[in-house]
């Protein structure tokens, strides 16, 4: 084919290009190894040497023309494709979002309190509450805690600006409040926040306790042991070994501290139970006659037992958490692990 014919053919063919595929075919037809322009170059050697240079220049010009066209057309077609894609994938920002916002879940301390309360409710207890800013009289005096007791020290207790008031150091003042407003039979628990000047991996300045109080005629220590053993069995969902150790609280006599066989090492001895195989989980005892008296209940007619447990400690044991601070830092990576509660 002659150069002029090839040129003419190119002019015709280039008008027909609709897509990148068409363009590629055009490239092969003219510029491919066996393409028309390559053929022309091969014919150069048969041309009269006097005309060869000029002919060569003509072919080069045609090749450049074809190359330029292909380059420009390719950009144009690619741009068109992009625009079409953008048009078809347009985001309608007026549509409601499809993303489900991350949902919060129950805090492990709340879940533990609910579980404890539910167990005691099933055992016939009702729930009482009291204020966190409490009268010193209810937190200490009426609980037979003498004025010189170290718990009253500023080192242990947070006092508030109002004289005679403090941030309650335990939930035991709810016992006082309950007995002051109601005569026996009493069978209550009192969950809530308490405050102490404490701060280490197992002690927090603010933590949670659940108080228990039973007052009636003929209430004895064995009743208390049964209730607490039964509660521990239900909470830990196992026959955990339980032992009662003699102890001292000003508001109970006799008093006991209750230990369970270490749930981490099953009593073999580990870091958590400090090698003893036992973990202290709550304090308990028979309500001191002075306390009954101070709250308007006849100690000759009635007896009672009381107990107080640290919710944080129970939650730590149940979920294998070794630092109480994790409960209060509100780190969602920690809290997310309890999303099934
Ligand atoms: C009391 O607070 C008594 N009121 C309990 C009681 C009630 C005894 C009724 C007898 C009759 P104690 O100071 O031991 O007792 O605290 C009870 C539990 O609270 C402890 O076993 C511990 O689990 C938890 N606890 C104490 N201090 C802290 C703290 N700073 N952070 C977290 N938990 C704590």
Short mmCIF file of N, CA and C in Angstrom, two decimals, residues 103-106 334-341:
data_model
loop_
_atom_site.label_atom_id
_atom_site.label_comp_id
_atom_site.label_asym_id
_atom_site.label_seq_id
_atom_site.Cartn_x
_atom_site.Cartn_y
_atom_site.Cartn_z
N UNK A 103 -22.21 0.23 69.67
CA UNK A 103 -23.10 0.26 70.83
C UNK A 103 -22.32 -0.03 72.10
N UNK A 104 -22.67 0.65 73.16
CA UNK A 104 -22.03 0.39 74.44
C UNK A 104 -22.56 -0.92 75.01
N UNK A 105 -21.92 -1.41 76.04
CA UNK A 105 -22.44 -2.61 76.69
C UNK A 105 -22.32 -2.43 78.19
N UNK A 106 -22.87 -3.40 78.91
CA UNK A 106 -22.89 -3.28 80.37
C UNK A 106 -21.46 -3.29 80.93
N UNK A 334 -10.78 -2.56 76.73
CA UNK A 334 -11.03 -3.41 77.89
C UNK A 334 -12.53 -3.71 78.00
N UNK A 335 -13.34 -2.66 77.92
CA UNK A 335 -14.79 -2.81 78.14
C UNK A 335 -15.45 -3.69 77.07
N UNK A 336 -14.92 -3.61 75.83
CA UNK A 336 -15.49 -4.39 74.72
C UNK A 336 -15.48 -5.89 75.02
N UNK A 337 -14.50 -6.32 75.83
CA UNK A 337 -14.37 -7.74 76.10
C UNK A 337 -15.56 -8.28 76.91
N UNK A 338 -16.36 -7.34 77.45
CA UNK A 338 -17.50 -7.77 78.28
C UNK A 338 -18.81 -7.51 77.56
N UNK A 339 -18.75 -7.33 76.23
CA UNK A 339 -19.96 -6.92 75.51
C UNK A 339 -21.05 -8.01 75.51
N UNK A 340 -20.68 -9.25 75.88
CA UNK A 340 -21.72 -10.28 75.90
C UNK A 340 -22.45 -10.34 77.25
N UNK A 341 -22.04 -9.52 78.22
CA UNK A 341 -22.66 -9.61 79.55
C UNK A 341 -24.08 -9.05 79.55
#
